[in-house]
């Protein structure tokens, strides 16, 4: 088993942000990031202090969304810098990990 | 682009635990954590070995829940210690990351 | 509060892969991993470049799935090696973290 040092990036949005598809297309077409996964949370609060919540009875359309992708660290840090310059995203964080081939 | 060292915390609950809203309020009001995101898993097993599962036909009300938040490391570690003292949570883990401003 | 160094592993699948239950059983029964959590994403793309997407109108049955588990680093790395040998998984990554007891 061979392991490779990678960097994981996570972008925080909410559904009301409406940039999800553009960011996914951008990562795929412009940054040539090999894969990305999008998760929807069920509740969040952010700088506004406003709660974004989903229940069975009260379906919200402003739920938290995270886009995650990983690749070689240099490639990921470059993509993050371009994302910051081209999109209005709430937060971007990253951390180091290993991929197991 | 400026980067800042942060710490990410993740709390593991199940829906049957019924402390989600109290913990979210506590992080927001008492610990002054700037943001938190809640995810619901579709299946898990824990120390009991009992499976918590969701299917279209058999909707479970004891699905796994994670609460994640990040901030400056000292602030996060303090919040974790207070959470351990005030709530009955299954697990709390944390790891180091960078925030990209 | 006592902290313990752990390793978090994340396995990437899609729903069409149909190995989720076998992998969960394997982690529980063979590798004696104490807990695991399964998340379903709402969209992804991978090496194929093919998009896997879920909308209210167009319910997909090939959504991204992640299986996460954590334990002592040696135990997790051994489990990852066995998983690579026994299952056809898209990607496995891992990173270091702390558990707060």
CSV table of C-alpha atoms in Angstrom, one decimal:
chain,number,residue,atom,x,y,z
A,1,UNK,CA,0.0,0.0,0.0
A,2,UNK,CA,1.4,3.4,-1.1
A,3,UNK,CA,0.3,6.6,0.7
A,4,UNK,CA,0.4,10.1,-0.8
A,5,UNK,CA,0.2,13.4,1.1
A,6,UNK,CA,-2.9,15.3,0.1
A,7,UNK,CA,-4.8,18.4,1.2
A,8,UNK,CA,-8.5,18.4,1.7
A,9,UNK,CA,-10.4,21.6,1.1
A,10,UNK,CA,-13.9,22.4,2.3
A,11,UNK,CA,-16.0,25.3,1.1
A,12,UNK,CA,-19.0,26.5,3.2
A,13,UNK,CA,-22.1,27.8,1.4
A,14,UNK,CA,-25.8,28.0,2.1
A,15,UNK,CA,-28.4,26.9,-0.5
A,16,UNK,CA,-29.5,30.5,-0.9
A,17,UNK,CA,-26.0,31.3,-2.2
A,18,UNK,CA,-26.9,29.7,-5.6
A,19,UNK,CA,-23.2,29.3,-6.6
A,20,UNK,CA,-23.0,25.6,-6.0
A,21,UNK,CA,-23.2,24.5,-9.7
A,22,UNK,CA,-20.9,27.2,-10.9
A,23,UNK,CA,-18.2,26.3,-8.3
A,24,UNK,CA,-18.5,22.6,-9.2
A,25,UNK,CA,-18.1,23.3,-12.9
A,26,UNK,CA,-15.2,25.6,-12.1
A,27,UNK,CA,-13.4,23.0,-10.1
A,28,UNK,CA,-13.9,20.4,-12.8
A,29,UNK,CA,-13.3,22.5,-15.9
A,30,UNK,CA,-10.8,25.2,-14.8
A,31,UNK,CA,-8.9,23.8,-11.9
A,32,UNK,CA,-8.9,20.2,-13.2
A,33,UNK,CA,-9.7,18.9,-9.7
A,34,UNK,CA,-10.2,15.1,-10.0
A,35,UNK,CA,-13.2,14.8,-7.7
A,36,UNK,CA,-15.5,16.7,-5.4
A,37,UNK,CA,-18.3,15.8,-3.1
A,38,UNK,CA,-21.2,18.0,-1.9
A,39,UNK,CA,-22.9,17.5,1.4
A,40,UNK,CA,-26.1,19.2,2.8
A,41,UNK,CA,-26.3,19.8,6.5
A,42,UNK,CA,-29.6,19.9,8.4
A,43,UNK,CA,-28.9,23.0,10.4
A,44,UNK,CA,-26.3,25.7,10.9
A,45,UNK,CA,-25.6,29.2,12.2
A,46,UNK,CA,-23.1,31.6,10.9
A,47,UNK,CA,-21.8,35.1,11.3
A,48,UNK,CA,-25.3,36.5,11.1
A,49,UNK,CA,-26.3,34.4,14.1
A,50,UNK,CA,-29.3,33.4,11.9
A,51,UNK,CA,-30.3,29.7,12.2
A,52,UNK,CA,-30.7,27.6,9.0
A,53,UNK,CA,-32.8,24.6,9.8
A,54,UNK,CA,-34.6,21.7,8.2
A,55,UNK,CA,-37.4,19.8,9.8
A,56,UNK,CA,-40.0,17.4,8.4
A,57,UNK,CA,-42.7,20.0,8.9
A,58,UNK,CA,-40.8,23.2,8.0
A,59,UNK,CA,-38.6,22.4,5.0
A,60,UNK,CA,-36.0,25.2,4.7
A,61,UNK,CA,-34.4,26.2,1.4
A,62,UNK,CA,-31.4,27.8,3.0
A,63,UNK,CA,-29.6,24.8,4.4
A,64,UNK,CA,-25.9,24.7,4.8
A,65,UNK,CA,-23.9,23.1,2.0
A,66,UNK,CA,-20.3,22.0,2.0
A,67,UNK,CA,-18.2,21.2,-1.1
A,68,UNK,CA,-15.1,19.1,-0.4
A,69,UNK,CA,-12.3,18.1,-2.7
A,70,UNK,CA,-8.8,16.8,-2.2
A,71,UNK,CA,-5.7,16.6,-4.3
A,72,UNK,CA,-1.9,17.3,-4.1
A,73,UNK,CA,-1.4,20.2,-1.6
A,74,UNK,CA,-0.1,22.7,-4.1
A,75,UNK,CA,-2.9,22.1,-6.5
A,76,UNK,CA,-5.5,22.5,-3.8
A,77,UNK,CA,-4.0,25.7,-2.4
A,78,UNK,CA,-3.9,27.2,-5.9
A,79,UNK,CA,-7.6,26.3,-6.4
A,80,UNK,CA,-8.5,27.8,-3.1
A,81,UNK,CA,-6.8,31.1,-4.0
A,82,UNK,CA,-8.7,31.2,-7.4
A,83,UNK,CA,-12.0,30.3,-5.7
A,84,UNK,CA,-11.5,33.2,-3.2
A,85,UNK,CA,-10.9,35.6,-6.2
A,86,UNK,CA,-13.8,34.4,-8.3
A,87,UNK,CA,-16.7,33.4,-6.0
A,88,UNK,CA,-18.4,34.8,-3.0
A,89,UNK,CA,-18.0,31.9,-0.5
A,90,UNK,CA,-18.6,32.1,3.3
A,91,UNK,CA,-15.6,30.1,4.5
A,92,UNK,CA,-12.8,27.9,3.0
A,93,UNK,CA,-10.8,25.7,5.3
A,94,UNK,CA,-8.2,23.0,4.5
A,95,UNK,CA,-6.3,20.3,6.3
A,96,UNK,CA,-3.6,17.7,5.5
A,97,UNK,CA,-4.4,14.1,5.0
A,98,UNK,CA,-3.1,10.9,3.4
A,99,UNK,CA,-4.5,9.1,0.4
A,100,UNK,CA,-4.1,5.3,0.4
A,101,UNK,CA,-3.5,3.9,-3.0
B,1,UNK,CA,-4.5,35.3,0.8
B,2,UNK,CA,-4.0,35.1,4.5
B,3,UNK,CA,-4.3,31.7,6.3
B,4,UNK,CA,-5.1,31.3,10.0
B,5,UNK,CA,-4.5,28.1,12.1
B,6,UNK,CA,-7.8,26.8,13.4
B,7,UNK,CA,-9.1,23.7,15.2
B,8,UNK,CA,-12.2,21.8,13.9
B,9,UNK,CA,-14.3,20.0,16.5
B,10,UNK,CA,-16.9,17.3,15.8
B,11,UNK,CA,-19.4,16.1,18.3
B,12,UNK,CA,-21.2,12.7,17.7
B,13,UNK,CA,-24.8,12.3,18.8
B,14,UNK,CA,-27.7,10.2,17.6
B,15,UNK,CA,-31.2,11.7,17.1
B,16,UNK,CA,-32.5,9.9,20.1
B,17,UNK,CA,-30.1,11.9,22.3
B,18,UNK,CA,-32.3,15.0,22.0
B,19,UNK,CA,-29.5,17.5,23.0
B,20,UNK,CA,-28.9,18.9,19.6
B,21,UNK,CA,-30.7,22.2,20.0
B,22,UNK,CA,-29.4,22.7,23.5
B,23,UNK,CA,-25.8,22.2,22.3
B,24,UNK,CA,-26.3,24.5,19.4
B,25,UNK,CA,-27.7,27.2,21.7
B,26,UNK,CA,-24.9,26.7,24.1
B,27,UNK,CA,-22.2,27.0,21.5
B,28,UNK,CA,-23.8,30.2,20.2
B,29,UNK,CA,-24.8,31.9,23.4
B,30,UNK,CA,-22.3,30.7,26.0
B,31,UNK,CA,-19.1,29.8,24.1
B,32,UNK,CA,-19.5,32.5,21.4
B,33,UNK,CA,-18.5,30.1,18.7
B,34,UNK,CA,-19.0,32.0,15.4
B,35,UNK,CA,-20.5,29.2,13.4
B,36,UNK,CA,-21.6,25.6,13.6
B,37,UNK,CA,-22.9,23.1,11.1
B,38,UNK,CA,-25.0,20.0,11.8
B,39,UNK,CA,-25.0,16.9,9.5
B,40,UNK,CA,-27.2,13.8,9.6
B,41,UNK,CA,-25.7,10.5,8.6
B,42,UNK,CA,-27.7,7.7,7.0
B,43,UNK,CA,-26.4,4.9,9.1
B,44,UNK,CA,-24.0,4.2,12.0
B,45,UNK,CA,-23.0,1.8,14.7
B,46,UNK,CA,-21.4,2.7,18.0
B,47,UNK,CA,-20.2,1.2,21.2
B,48,UNK,CA,-23.5,-0.7,21.6
B,49,UNK,CA,-22.9,-2.4,18.3
B,50,UNK,CA,-26.5,-1.4,17.5
B,51,UNK,CA,-27.1,-0.2,13.9
B,52,UNK,CA,-28.8,3.1,13.3
B,53,UNK,CA,-30.1,3.1,9.8
B,54,UNK,CA,-32.3,5.0,7.4
B,55,UNK,CA,-34.0,3.6,4.3
B,56,UNK,CA,-36.9,4.9,2.2
B,57,UNK,CA,-39.1,2.1,3.6
B,58,UNK,CA,-38.0,2.1,7.2
B,59,UNK,CA,-37.5,5.7,8.3
B,60,UNK,CA,-35.4,5.6,11.5
B,61,UNK,CA,-35.6,8.3,14.2
B,62,UNK,CA,-32.3,7.5,15.7
B,63,UNK,CA,-29.9,8.5,13.0
B,64,UNK,CA,-26.3,9.7,13.6
B,65,UNK,CA,-25.9,13.4,14.0
B,66,UNK,CA,-22.6,15.3,13.9
B,67,UNK,CA,-22.1,18.9,15.0
B,68,UNK,CA,-19.0,20.6,13.6
B,69,UNK,CA,-17.5,24.0,14.5
B,70,UNK,CA,-14.1,25.6,14.0
B,71,UNK,CA,-12.4,28.6,15.6
B,72,UNK,CA,-9.0,29.5,17.1
B,73,UNK,CA,-7.5,26.4,18.7
B,74,UNK,CA,-7.6,27.7,22.3
B,75,UNK,CA,-11.3,28.7,22.0
B,76,UNK,CA,-12.3,25.4,20.5
B,77,UNK,CA,-10.4,23.3,23.2
B,78,UNK,CA,-12.1,25.4,26.0
B,79,UNK,CA,-15.5,24.9,24.4
B,80,UNK,CA,-14.9,21.1,24.1
B,81,UNK,CA,-14.0,20.9,27.8
B,82,UNK,CA,-17.2,22.8,28.8
B,83,UNK,CA,-19.3,20.6,26.5
B,84,UNK,CA,-17.9,17.4,28.1
B,85,UNK,CA,-18.8,18.9,31.5
B,86,UNK,CA,-22.3,20.0,30.6
B,87,UNK,CA,-23.7,17.5,28.1
B,88,UNK,CA,-23.9,13.8,27.6
B,89,UNK,CA,-22.3,13.4,24.2
B,90,UNK,CA,-21.0,10.1,22.7
B,91,UNK,CA,-17.7,11.3,21.3
B,92,UNK,CA,-15.8,14.5,20.6
B,93,UNK,CA,-12.9,14.7,18.3
B,94,UNK,CA,-10.9,17.6,16.9
B,95,UNK,CA,-8.2,18.2,14.4
B,96,UNK,CA,-6.0,21.1,13.1
B,97,UNK,CA,-6.7,23.0,9.9
B,98,UNK,CA,-6.2,26.3,8.2
B,99,UNK,CA,-8.8,28.9,7.4
B,100,UNK,CA,-8.2,30.8,4.1
B,101,UNK,CA,-9.2,34.5,4.4
C,1,UNK,CA,-9.9,16.1,30.2
C,2,UNK,CA,-7.7,13.4,28.6
C,3,UNK,CA,-6.9,13.5,24.9
C,4,UNK,CA,-5.9,10.5,22.8
C,5,UNK,CA,-4.3,10.6,19.3
C,6,UNK,CA,-6.5,8.9,16.8
C,7,UNK,CA,-6.7,8.5,13.0
C,8,UNK,CA,-9.9,9.2,11.0
C,9,UNK,CA,-10.5,7.2,7.9
C,10,UNK,CA,-12.9,8.1,5.1
C,11,UNK,CA,-14.0,5.7,2.4
C,12,UNK,CA,-15.6,7.1,-0.8
C,13,UNK,CA,-18.3,5.1,-2.6
C,14,UNK,CA,-21.3,5.8,-4.7
C,15,UNK,CA,-24.7,4.1,-4.0
C,16,UNK,CA,-24.4,2.1,-7.2
C,17,UNK,CA,-21.3,0.4,-5.7
C,18,UNK,CA,-23.6,-1.8,-3.5
C,19,UNK,CA,-20.8,-2.6,-1.0
C,20,UNK,CA,-21.9,-0.4,1.8
C,21,UNK,CA,-23.5,-3.0,4.1
C,22,UNK,CA,-20.6,-5.5,3.5
C,23,UNK,CA,-18.0,-2.9,4.4
C,24,UNK,CA,-19.9,-1.9,7.5
C,25,UNK,CA,-20.3,-5.5,8.6
C,26,UNK,CA,-16.6,-6.1,7.8
C,27,UNK,CA,-15.4,-3.1,9.9
C,28,UNK,CA,-17.6,-4.2,12.8
C,29,UNK,CA,-17.1,-8.0,12.7
C,30,UNK,CA,-13.6,-8.5,11.3
C,31,UNK,CA,-11.7,-5.3,12.1
C,32,UNK,CA,-13.4,-4.7,15.5
C,33,UNK,CA,-13.7,-1.0,14.7
C,34,UNK,CA,-15.7,0.5,17.6
C,35,UNK,CA,-17.9,2.8,15.6
C,36,UNK,CA,-18.5,4.0,12.0
C,37,UNK,CA,-20.8,6.7,10.5
C,38,UNK,CA,-22.2,6.8,6.9
C,39,UNK,CA,-23.0,10.1,5.2
C,40,UNK,CA,-24.8,10.5,1.9
C,41,UNK,CA,-23.8,13.5,-0.3
C,42,UNK,CA,-26.1,15.3,-2.6
C,43,UNK,CA,-23.8,15.6,-5.6
C,44,UNK,CA,-20.3,14.6,-6.7
C,45,UNK,CA,-18.1,14.0,-9.6
C,46,UNK,CA,-15.2,11.6,-9.8
C,47,UNK,CA,-12.6,10.2,-12.1
C,48,UNK,CA,-15.2,9.5,-14.8
C,49,UNK,CA,-16.2,13.2,-14.8
C,50,UNK,CA,-19.8,12.0,-14.5
C,51,UNK,CA,-21.9,14.0,-12.2
C,52,UNK,CA,-23.9,12.2,-9.4
C,53,UNK,CA,-26.8,14.5,-8.4
C,54,UNK,CA,-29.9,14.6,-6.3
C,55,UNK,CA,-32.8,17.1,-6.7
C,56,UNK,CA,-36.3,17.0,-5.4
C,57,UNK,CA,-37.6,16.3,-9.0
C,58,UNK,CA,-34.9,14.0,-10.2
C,59,UNK,CA,-34.1,11.5,-7.4
C,60,UNK,CA,-30.8,9.8,-8.2
C,61,UNK,CA,-29.8,6.4,-6.9
C,62,UNK,CA,-26.1,6.9,-7.5
C,63,UNK,CA,-25.3,9.5,-4.9
C,64,UNK,CA,-21.9,9.7,-3.2
C,65,UNK,CA,-21.5,7.9,0.1
C,66,UNK,CA,-18.8,8.2,2.7
C,67,UNK,CA,-18.0,5.8,5.5
C,68,UNK,CA,-16.0,7.3,8.3
C,69,UNK,CA,-14.5,5.7,11.3
C,70,UNK,CA,-11.8,6.5,13.8
C,71,UNK,CA,-9.6,4.6,16.3
C,72,UNK,CA,-6.0,4.3,17.3
C,73,UNK,CA,-3.7,5.0,14.3
C,74,UNK,CA,-2.2,1.5,14.0
C,75,UNK,CA,-5.6,-0.1,14.1
C,76,UNK,CA,-7.0,2.2,11.5
C,77,UNK,CA,-4.1,1.8,9.1
C,78,UNK,CA,-4.3,-1.9,9.3
C,79,UNK,CA,-8.1,-1.8,8.6
C,80,UNK,CA,-7.5,0.4,5.6
C,81,UNK,CA,-4.9,-2.0,4.2
C,82,UNK,CA,-7.4,-4.9,4.6
C,83,UNK,CA,-10.2,-2.9,3.0
C,84,UNK,CA,-8.0,-2.1,0.0
C,85,UNK,CA,-7.4,-5.9,-0.4
C,86,UNK,CA,-11.0,-7.0,0.1
C,87,UNK,CA,-13.2,-4.4,-1.4
C,88,UNK,CA,-13.5,-2.3,-4.6
C,89,UNK,CA,-13.6,1.2,-3.1
C,90,UNK,CA,-13.0,4.4,-5.0
C,91,UNK,CA,-10.8,6.3,-2.6
C,92,UNK,CA,-9.6,6.0,1.0
C,93,UNK,CA,-8.1,8.9,2.9
C,94,UNK,CA,-7.1,9.4,6.5
C,95,UNK,CA,-5.9,12.1,8.8
C,96,UNK,CA,-4.7,12.6,12.4
C,97,UNK,CA,-7.0,13.9,15.1
C,98,UNK,CA,-7.5,13.9,18.9
C,99,UNK,CA,-10.3,12.3,20.8
C,100,UNK,CA,-11.4,14.1,23.9
C,101,UNK,CA,-12.3,11.7,26.8
